[in-house]
């Protein structure tokens, strides 16, 4: 079931490229470009699903979750700071 | 708590820093393409989507392999490990094809900053997948030799953690490198 869920999410991601690219950039008629936020959200959902279920973080010690997500948070913080230094968002 | 499992999670946490650096470097260099130069227009999204799906399914077979060793079913373990290694090899073959196609189109490692960042990021990921395949084949050999008892199922689980991590890194690379315009 988890694998099926991940496959559906992947199909949704690919749909942003074809055949529904215009629909995503138009926000399905709302006039708002939701393409990039949607892709980022789907990426996070897949990431969390694999770590939580396939990598057994759900069933293992909480300490392991803290160790992994600490590394992830540290990486995110360091590289968001790097991108900001190089004015990536401006 | 198992020290071996904790050690692998600490290692995977450090790998987040490695790939985070490469992904942020790619984001910075993504637009560094000279006028008339080669860039992301080379991407074949349908082909890469199939590659991504193959790697995703290899995570499923890895989960089934771990479940098999925990039940003491060695035959199923070997089948699922072989399936995981095979799917990983298909993914690598796809990457090799993609790299050679891009090179033929004029995007080499030193063509521009985009090319260097792209090949470094995806190439290093490919090396990680290859190392994973070697570990999976090693597990199959150990199982055939009878050196992988049911009470050593944690060994398979730890290799599985590495394999799943390689998959989730590709989840991020696929979205950030290929899909996000």
XYZ file of N, CA, C and O in Angstrom, chain B residues 15-179:
660
model
N 25.526 12.169 5.651
C 25.329 12.143 4.201
C 24.350 13.243 3.768
O 24.425 13.740 2.638
N 23.434 13.611 4.666
C 22.528 14.732 4.372
C 23.334 16.000 4.124
O 23.023 16.787 3.224
N 24.383 16.179 4.896
C 25.238 17.362 4.717
C 25.969 17.297 3.388
O 26.103 18.302 2.683
N 26.436 16.106 3.026
C 27.149 15.944 1.756
C 26.247 16.296 0.579
O 26.584 17.141 -0.259
N 25.100 15.640 0.529
C 24.211 15.879 -0.601
C 23.568 17.265 -0.539
O 23.285 17.866 -1.581
N 23.359 17.777 0.666
C 22.843 19.141 0.797
C 23.781 20.141 0.145
O 23.346 21.068 -0.556
N 25.083 19.951 0.348
C 26.073 20.830 -0.278
C 26.033 20.754 -1.794
O 26.064 21.782 -2.485
N 25.937 19.547 -2.310
C 25.924 19.385 -3.768
C 24.638 19.927 -4.383
O 24.660 20.532 -5.458
N 23.501 19.718 -3.693
C 22.227 20.208 -4.218
C 22.199 21.732 -4.189
O 21.779 22.373 -5.162
N 22.684 22.334 -3.123
C 22.673 23.802 -3.061
C 23.655 24.387 -4.090
O 23.379 25.427 -4.690
N 24.774 23.703 -4.318
C 25.707 24.146 -5.369
C 25.032 24.076 -6.724
O 25.155 25.000 -7.549
N 24.281 23.011 -6.981
C 23.559 22.907 -8.241
C 22.549 24.038 -8.375
O 22.424 24.648 -9.446
N 21.828 24.332 -7.287
C 20.830 25.405 -7.349
C 21.492 26.739 -7.693
O 20.941 27.545 -8.443
N 22.686 26.952 -7.154
C 23.387 28.201 -7.434
C 23.887 28.271 -8.874
O 23.882 29.338 -9.490
N 24.307 27.135 -9.402
C 24.900 27.121 -10.749
C 23.900 26.758 -11.841
O 24.254 26.728 -13.017
N 22.680 26.506 -11.448
C 21.667 26.033 -12.400
C 21.507 26.988 -13.580
O 21.305 26.580 -14.717
N 21.564 28.289 -13.265
C 21.320 29.263 -14.320
C 22.574 29.747 -15.010
O 22.514 30.601 -15.905
N 23.727 29.170 -14.619
C 24.991 29.661 -15.180
C 25.264 28.995 -16.526
O 26.099 28.109 -16.663
N 24.488 29.438 -17.488
C 24.651 28.889 -18.831
C 24.871 30.066 -19.760
O 24.109 31.035 -19.724
N 25.903 29.986 -20.577
C 26.175 31.078 -21.512
C 25.135 31.114 -22.614
O 24.401 30.151 -22.840
N 25.070 32.241 -23.302
C 24.083 32.374 -24.390
C 24.378 31.348 -25.475
O 25.510 31.220 -25.927
N 23.364 30.622 -25.880
C 23.550 29.594 -26.907
C 24.175 28.320 -26.379
O 24.503 27.419 -27.146
N 24.353 28.258 -25.063
C 24.995 27.087 -24.467
C 23.953 26.010 -24.148
O 22.756 26.244 -24.220
N 24.469 24.859 -23.739
C 23.585 23.713 -23.459
C 23.160 23.747 -21.994
O 23.962 24.074 -21.123
N 21.898 23.364 -21.732
C 21.420 23.367 -20.356
C 20.325 22.347 -20.111
O 20.336 21.262 -20.713
N 19.355 22.695 -19.249
C 18.320 21.737 -18.855
C 17.386 21.300 -19.978
O 16.578 20.374 -19.795
N 17.461 21.957 -21.129
C 16.572 21.554 -22.228
C 16.884 20.139 -22.715
O 16.095 19.530 -23.426
N 18.043 19.625 -22.314
C 18.413 18.259 -22.699
C 17.637 17.190 -21.920
O 17.571 16.038 -22.349
N 17.092 17.589 -20.771
C 16.459 16.597 -19.901
C 15.314 15.873 -20.609
O 14.481 16.505 -21.261
N 15.296 14.557 -20.440
C 14.199 13.739 -20.971
C 13.377 13.302 -19.756
O 13.669 12.274 -19.124
N 12.387 14.098 -19.408
C 11.641 13.869 -18.164
C 10.923 12.521 -18.142
O 10.965 11.819 -17.129
N 10.254 12.123 -19.233
C 9.607 10.797 -19.203
C 10.598 9.673 -18.907
O 10.307 8.776 -18.099
N 11.787 9.732 -19.505
C 12.796 8.695 -19.276
C 13.241 8.712 -17.813
O 13.320 7.660 -17.158
N 13.514 9.894 -17.284
C 13.969 9.999 -15.897
C 12.857 9.614 -14.924
O 13.131 9.085 -13.840
N 11.609 9.857 -15.314
C 10.475 9.453 -14.466
C 10.443 7.936 -14.316
O 10.193 7.415 -13.219
N 10.701 7.244 -15.417
C 10.723 5.777 -15.367
C 11.879 5.316 -14.472
O 11.714 4.416 -13.641
N 13.040 5.949 -14.618
C 14.198 5.644 -13.747
C 13.846 5.841 -12.283
O 14.200 5.020 -11.427
N 13.162 6.925 -11.993
C 12.776 7.233 -10.608
C 11.832 6.171 -10.075
O 11.953 5.750 -8.928
N 10.897 5.766 -10.916
C 9.941 4.738 -10.506
C 10.665 3.421 -10.224
O 10.348 2.714 -9.252
N 11.644 3.090 -11.070
C 12.430 1.856 -10.878
C 13.137 1.890 -9.518
O 13.118 0.910 -8.762
N 13.750 3.017 -9.189
C 14.459 3.124 -7.910
C 13.491 3.066 -6.731
O 13.778 2.474 -5.688
N 12.311 3.662 -6.917
C 11.284 3.611 -5.878
C 10.842 2.176 -5.618
O 10.668 1.747 -4.466
N 10.675 1.399 -6.685
C 10.259 0.012 -6.543
C 11.371 -0.828 -5.906
O 11.105 -1.810 -5.210
N 12.627 -0.420 -6.106
C 13.725 -1.155 -5.474
C 13.668 -0.988 -3.955
O 14.092 -1.874 -3.213
N 13.144 0.143 -3.486
C 12.951 0.323 -2.038
C 11.908 -0.668 -1.527
O 12.043 -1.216 -0.426
N 10.874 -0.913 -2.319
C 9.839 -1.882 -1.943
C 10.438 -3.285 -1.831
O 10.198 -4.002 -0.845
N 11.226 -3.674 -2.826
C 11.832 -5.015 -2.785
C 12.796 -5.135 -1.614
O 12.944 -6.213 -1.033
N 13.439 -4.043 -1.240
C 14.350 -4.063 -0.091
C 13.563 -4.299 1.203
O 13.986 -5.067 2.071
N 12.411 -3.644 1.320
C 11.551 -3.861 2.490
C 11.119 -5.330 2.565
O 11.125 -5.946 3.639
N 10.786 -5.898 1.415
C 10.366 -7.304 1.370
C 11.526 -8.223 1.735
O 11.314 -9.272 2.375
N 12.745 -7.863 1.361
C 13.922 -8.666 1.719
C 14.128 -8.665 3.230
O 14.392 -9.714 3.830
N 13.996 -7.491 3.854
C 14.158 -7.400 5.312
C 13.084 -8.235 6.007
O 13.367 -8.967 6.964
N 11.861 -8.150 5.488
C 10.765 -8.932 6.064
C 11.041 -10.431 5.936
O 10.766 -11.212 6.852
N 11.641 -10.840 4.818
C 11.930 -12.260 4.570
C 12.967 -12.784 5.569
O 12.787 -13.866 6.150
N 14.041 -12.037 5.818
C 15.082 -12.509 6.738
C 14.549 -12.551 8.170
O 14.912 -13.425 8.955
N 13.646 -11.619 8.486
C 13.076 -11.621 9.843
C 12.179 -12.835 10.065
O 12.016 -13.296 11.207
N 11.630 -13.382 8.973
C 10.810 -14.606 9.064
C 11.675 -15.857 8.972
O 11.194 -16.962 9.178
N 12.946 -15.668 8.608
C 13.837 -16.802 8.424
C 13.706 -17.449 7.059
O 14.192 -18.561 6.838
N 13.065 -16.736 6.101
C 12.855 -17.270 4.754
C 14.032 -16.846 3.870
O 14.010 -15.775 3.256
N 15.040 -17.696 3.772
C 16.256 -17.316 3.053
C 16.079 -17.292 1.546
O 16.729 -16.514 0.855
N 15.199 -18.168 1.050
C 14.993 -18.183 -0.399
C 14.390 -16.855 -0.852
O 14.851 -16.241 -1.807
N 13.339 -16.436 -0.129
C 12.710 -15.150 -0.466
C 13.683 -14.003 -0.285
O 13.698 -13.041 -1.061
N 14.509 -14.088 0.774
C 15.513 -13.043 1.010
C 16.392 -12.870 -0.223
O 16.592 -11.741 -0.705
N 16.906 -13.995 -0.736
C 17.812 -13.914 -1.890
C 17.087 -13.371 -3.126
O 17.644 -12.599 -3.895
N 15.827 -13.792 -3.290
C 15.049 -13.315 -4.443
C 14.860 -11.799 -4.365
O 15.088 -11.069 -5.344
N 14.438 -11.316 -3.207
C 14.171 -9.874 -3.083
C 15.449 -9.058 -3.121
O 15.474 -7.953 -3.665
N 16.534 -9.586 -2.544
C 17.813 -8.867 -2.627
C 18.289 -8.793 -4.080
O 18.784 -7.746 -4.534
N 18.144 -9.897 -4.793
C 18.531 -9.910 -6.209
C 17.658 -8.941 -7.003
O 18.155 -8.226 -7.886
N 16.376 -8.905 -6.674
C 15.473 -7.961 -7.335
C 15.876 -6.529 -7.066
O 15.883 -5.689 -7.982
N 16.244 -6.243 -5.821
C 16.671 -4.886 -5.473
C 17.935 -4.507 -6.236
O 18.035 -3.411 -6.807
N 18.897 -5.432 -6.252
C 20.153 -5.173 -6.976
C 19.894 -5.001 -8.472
O 20.492 -4.133 -9.127
N 18.984 -5.800 -9.016
C 18.665 -5.712 -10.443
C 18.018 -4.365 -10.770
O 18.384 -3.709 -11.758
N 17.063 -3.955 -9.955
C 16.408 -2.661 -10.184
C 17.411 -1.511 -10.046
O 17.391 -0.546 -10.813
N 18.300 -1.628 -9.067
C 19.346 -0.618 -8.915
C 20.252 -0.569 -10.133
O 20.647 0.509 -10.588
N 20.553 -1.729 -10.686
C 21.396 -1.793 -11.886
C 20.685 -1.176 -13.082
O 21.314 -0.511 -13.921
N 19.381 -1.398 -13.178
C 18.602 -0.778 -14.259
C 18.666 0.743 -14.125
O 18.831 1.467 -15.110
N 18.553 1.223 -12.905
C 18.644 2.670 -12.662
C 20.007 3.209 -13.096
O 20.092 4.234 -13.770
N 21.076 2.503 -12.722
C 22.427 2.929 -13.099
C 22.596 2.906 -14.615
O 23.192 3.811 -15.203
N 22.046 1.874 -15.244
C 22.118 1.794 -16.708
C 21.425 3.003 -17.335
O 21.910 3.585 -18.319
N 20.306 3.379 -16.748
C 19.584 4.564 -17.226
C 20.413 5.828 -17.060
O 20.421 6.704 -17.935
N 21.111 5.926 -15.930
C 21.967 7.088 -15.697
C 23.117 7.133 -16.710
O 23.457 8.200 -17.241
N 23.721 5.990 -16.953
C 24.834 5.925 -17.919
C 24.340 6.337 -19.306
O 25.000 7.116 -20.011
N 23.166 5.830 -19.680
C 22.590 6.196 -20.980
C 22.354 7.698 -21.044
O 22.679 8.364 -22.033
N 21.797 8.241 -19.965
C 21.483 9.673 -19.917
C 22.764 10.505 -20.045
O 22.806 11.477 -20.800
N 23.800 10.110 -19.298
C 25.061 10.857 -19.329
C 25.673 10.826 -20.727
O 26.159 11.848 -21.229
N 25.662 9.658 -21.351
C 26.269 9.557 -22.685
C 25.441 10.349 -23.704
O 26.002 10.977 -24.609
N 24.116 10.337 -23.545
C 23.264 11.105 -24.452
C 23.545 12.603 -24.309
O 23.658 13.337 -25.298
N 23.662 13.061 -23.066
C 23.949 14.482 -22.830
C 25.317 14.848 -23.388
O 25.510 15.922 -23.961
N 26.282 13.965 -23.202
C 27.638 14.249 -23.688
C 27.644 14.366 -25.210
O 28.300 15.247 -25.787
N 26.878 13.488 -25.843
C 26.801 13.527 -27.323
C 26.131 14.806 -27.799
O 26.437 15.311 -28.875
N 25.220 15.334 -26.971
C 24.530 16.574 -27.327
C 25.390 17.811 -27.045
O 25.002 18.918 -27.408
N 26.526 17.591 -26.392
C 27.444 18.717 -26.168
C 27.586 19.158 -24.729
O 28.295 20.132 -24.440
N 26.904 18.472 -23.788
C 27.037 18.853 -22.384
C 28.062 17.940 -21.719
O 27.731 16.825 -21.294
N 29.300 18.413 -21.616
C 30.349 17.670 -20.964
C 30.524 18.152 -19.532
O 29.854 19.086 -19.086
N 31.454 17.536 -18.812
C 31.671 17.899 -17.404
C 32.196 19.321 -17.259
O 31.907 20.009 -16.291
N 32.963 19.764 -18.259
C 33.570 21.098 -18.165
C 32.950 22.095 -19.146
O 33.506 23.160 -19.380
N 31.799 21.756 -19.718
C 31.158 22.645 -20.702
C 30.754 23.971 -20.057
O 31.018 25.048 -20.601
N 30.064 23.883 -18.951
C 29.663 25.084 -18.227
C 29.410 24.710 -16.762
O 29.516 23.540 -16.381
N 29.105 25.711 -15.928
C 28.913 25.444 -14.493
C 27.710 24.537 -14.253
O 27.721 23.707 -13.336
N 26.674 24.720 -15.076
C 25.498 23.850 -14.947
C 25.897 22.394 -15.130
O 25.536 21.528 -14.329
N 26.661 22.116 -16.179
C 27.090 20.745 -16.466
C 27.930 20.167 -15.340
O 27.723 19.031 -14.909
N 28.896 20.934 -14.852
C 29.757 20.447 -13.766
C 28.935 20.108 -12.528
O 29.113 19.048 -11.928
N 28.031 21.020 -12.165
C 27.215 20.792 -10.965
C 26.292 19.592 -11.158
O 26.115 18.769 -10.245
N 25.698 19.491 -12.353
C 24.773 18.389 -12.624
C 25.483 17.041 -12.559
O 25.046 16.112 -11.866
N 26.584 16.927 -13.277
C 27.285 15.640 -13.316
C 27.862 15.264 -11.949
O 27.873 14.089 -11.578
N 28.349 16.258 -11.195
C 28.893 15.962 -9.865
C 27.808 15.424 -8.943
O 27.995 14.404 -8.265
N 26.666 16.114 -8.932
C 25.571 15.704 -8.054
C 25.031 14.322 -8.433
O 24.990 13.405 -7.599
N 24.615 14.171 -9.682
C 24.005 12.908 -10.090
C 25.036 11.787 -10.196
O 24.722 10.634 -9.918
N 26.278 12.134 -10.545
C 27.333 11.124 -10.603
C 27.658 10.564 -9.227
O 27.806 9.347 -9.053
N 27.741 11.445 -8.235
C 28.028 10.972 -6.877
C 26.878 10.131 -6.340
O 27.088 9.128 -5.636
N 25.653 10.526 -6.688
C 24.505 9.701 -6.297
C 24.597 8.328 -6.950
O 24.339 7.301 -6.305
N 24.998 8.314 -8.230
C 25.143 7.042 -8.940
C 26.209 6.158 -8.295
O 26.043 4.936 -8.194
N 27.285 6.758 -7.830
C 28.332 5.994 -7.134
C 27.777 5.395 -5.848
O 28.050 4.239 -5.500
N 26.961 6.174 -5.143
C 26.324 5.646 -3.921
C 25.428 4.454 -4.238
O 25.402 3.469 -3.497
N 24.669 4.546 -5.341
C 23.803 3.430 -5.744
C 24.652 2.210 -6.080
O 24.327 1.081 -5.678
N 25.750 2.413 -6.769
C 26.636 1.317 -7.152
C 27.222 0.625 -5.919
O 27.268 -0.610 -5.849
N 27.656 1.413 -4.961
C 28.163 0.842 -3.696
C 27.058 0.033 -3.024
O 27.294 -1.059 -2.485
N 25.835 0.544 -3.068
C 24.685 -0.176 -2.508
C 24.471 -1.513 -3.201
O 24.195 -2.523 -2.545
N 24.613 -1.531 -4.507
C 24.445 -2.778 -5.269
C 25.511 -3.792 -4.853
O 25.223 -4.985 -4.661
N 26.739 -3.321 -4.685
C 27.829 -4.210 -4.252
C 27.505 -4.807 -2.881
O 27.698 -6.012 -2.636
N 26.967 -3.970 -1.982
C 26.600 -4.473 -0.646
C 25.472 -5.499 -0.739
O 25.472 -6.509 -0.019
N 24.512 -5.266 -1.628
C 23.397 -6.206 -1.781
C 23.899 -7.549 -2.315
O 23.480 -8.615 -1.836
N 24.788 -7.510 -3.292
C 25.345 -8.746 -3.854
C 26.136 -9.487 -2.783
O 26.073 -10.719 -2.685
N 26.854 -8.737 -1.944
C 27.597 -9.342 -0.835
C 26.642 -10.066 0.122
O 26.935 -11.178 0.584
N 25.502 -9.436 0.396
C 24.504 -10.077 1.273
C 23.989 -11.377 0.652
O 23.801 -12.378 1.362
N 23.761 -11.367 -0.662
C 23.282 -12.575 -1.346
C 24.315 -13.687 -1.199
O 23.978 -14.838 -0.881
N 25.582 -13.338 -1.415
C 26.653 -14.338 -1.295
C 26.719 -14.888 0.128
O 26.862 -16.098 0.341
N 26.608 -14.003 1.111
C 26.625 -14.456 2.516
C 25.467 -15.403 2.799
O 25.618 -16.404 3.507
N 24.305 -15.076 2.243
C 23.125 -15.922 2.446
C 23.315 -17.293 1.805
O 22.987 -18.321 2.404
N 23.872 -17.307 0.590
C 24.114 -18.576 -0.117
C 25.080 -19.438 0.682
O 24.926 -20.659 0.769
N 26.067 -18.819 1.303
C 27.066 -19.551 2.085
C 26.552 -19.938 3.469
O 27.275 -20.559 4.253
N 25.342 -19.526 3.789
C 24.782 -19.857 5.096
C 25.345 -19.024 6.230
O 25.268 -19.404 7.402
N 25.907 -17.855 5.908
C 26.520 -17.004 6.923
C 25.615 -15.851 7.343
O 26.049 -14.924 8.033
N 24.363 -15.916 6.905
C 23.420 -14.841 7.233
C 22.214 -15.462 7.932
O 21.173 -15.678 7.339
N 22.390 -15.731 9.221
C 21.333 -16.393 9.985
C 20.205 -15.411 10.304
O 20.367 -14.194 10.188
N 19.079 -15.975 10.728
C 17.919 -15.134 11.043
C 18.236 -14.147 12.159
O 17.746 -13.022 12.175
N 19.106 -14.572 13.109
C 19.428 -13.662 14.213
C 20.378 -12.546 13.776
O 20.730 -11.690 14.574
N 20.793 -12.572 12.519
C 21.610 -11.487 11.972
C 20.805 -10.634 10.994
O 21.366 -10.009 10.105
N 19.512 -10.642 11.174
C 18.646 -9.897 10.248
C 18.923 -8.394 10.305
O 18.639 -7.667 9.346
N 19.488 -7.941 11.408
C 19.789 -6.509 11.540
C 20.790 -6.067 10.478
O 20.756 -4.914 10.042
N 21.674 -6.977 10.070
C 22.648 -6.648 9.016
C 21.911 -6.246 7.746
O 22.247 -5.242 7.100
N 20.905 -7.021 7.384
C 20.125 -6.726 6.173
C 19.354 -5.425 6.370
O 19.262 -4.590 5.462
N 18.829 -5.232 7.572
C 18.078 -4.000 7.854
C 18.974 -2.768 7.714
O 18.545 -1.748 7.152
N 20.212 -2.861 8.190
C 21.129 -1.713 8.131
C 21.498 -1.388 6.685
O 21.540 -0.218 6.287
N 21.761 -2.421 5.878
C 22.022 -2.198 4.449
C 20.777 -1.600 3.802
O 20.858 -0.727 2.919
N 19.615 -2.055 4.261
C 18.351 -1.509 3.759
C 18.213 -0.028 4.059
O 17.723 0.744 3.219
N 18.660 0.395 5.242
C 18.621 1.828 5.582
C 19.434 2.636 4.577
O 19.001 3.697 4.111
N 20.625 2.148 4.261
C 21.480 2.828 3.276
C 20.767 2.908 1.928
O 20.751 3.960 1.279
N 20.160 1.801 1.517
C 19.492 1.765 0.212
C 18.318 2.737 0.165
O 18.131 3.461 -0.807
N 17.523 2.766 1.225
C 16.384 3.689 1.265
C 16.866 5.137 1.258
O 16.232 6.002 0.649
N 17.981 5.408 1.908
C 18.516 6.771 1.922
C 18.911 7.206 0.509
O 18.644 8.327 0.088
N 19.555 6.273 -0.208
C 19.931 6.556 -1.587
C 18.674 6.879 -2.415
O 18.688 7.752 -3.284
N 17.585 6.207 -2.124
C 16.322 6.449 -2.809
C 15.762 7.825 -2.459
O 15.311 8.562 -3.331
N 15.782 8.186 -1.183
C 15.199 9.480 -0.820
C 16.051 10.648 -1.328
O 15.523 11.720 -1.627
N 17.364 10.428 -1.461
C 18.199 11.474 -2.070
C 17.758 11.666 -3.522
O 17.658 12.803 -4.009
N 17.468 10.572 -4.219
C 17.005 10.692 -5.603
C 15.633 11.369 -5.665
O 15.352 12.105 -6.615
N 14.779 11.123 -4.678
C 13.482 11.813 -4.621
C 13.696 13.321 -4.644
O 13.019 14.063 -5.367
N 14.684 13.778 -3.875
C 14.980 15.213 -3.815
C 15.624 15.681 -5.122
O 15.231 16.713 -5.687
N 16.577 14.908 -5.635
C 17.271 15.296 -6.871
C 16.283 15.369 -8.034
O 16.309 16.315 -8.826
N 15.390 14.385 -8.130
C 14.427 14.358 -9.232
C 13.555 15.606 -9.226
O 13.320 16.229 -10.270
N 13.092 15.995 -8.036
C 12.233 17.178 -7.950
C 13.025 18.459 -8.215
O 12.626 19.302 -9.027
N 14.159 18.593 -7.553
C 14.913 19.852 -7.598
C 15.628 20.047 -8.938
O 15.626 21.142 -9.500
N 16.242 18.978 -9.453
C 17.059 19.103 -10.666
C 16.202 19.024 -11.922
O 16.359 19.831 -12.839
N 15.286 18.048 -11.949
C 14.580 17.768 -13.200
C 13.236 18.470 -13.327
O 12.883 18.942 -14.398
N 12.454 18.486 -12.236
C 11.066 18.932 -12.363
C 10.867 20.431 -12.127
O 10.098 21.063 -12.832
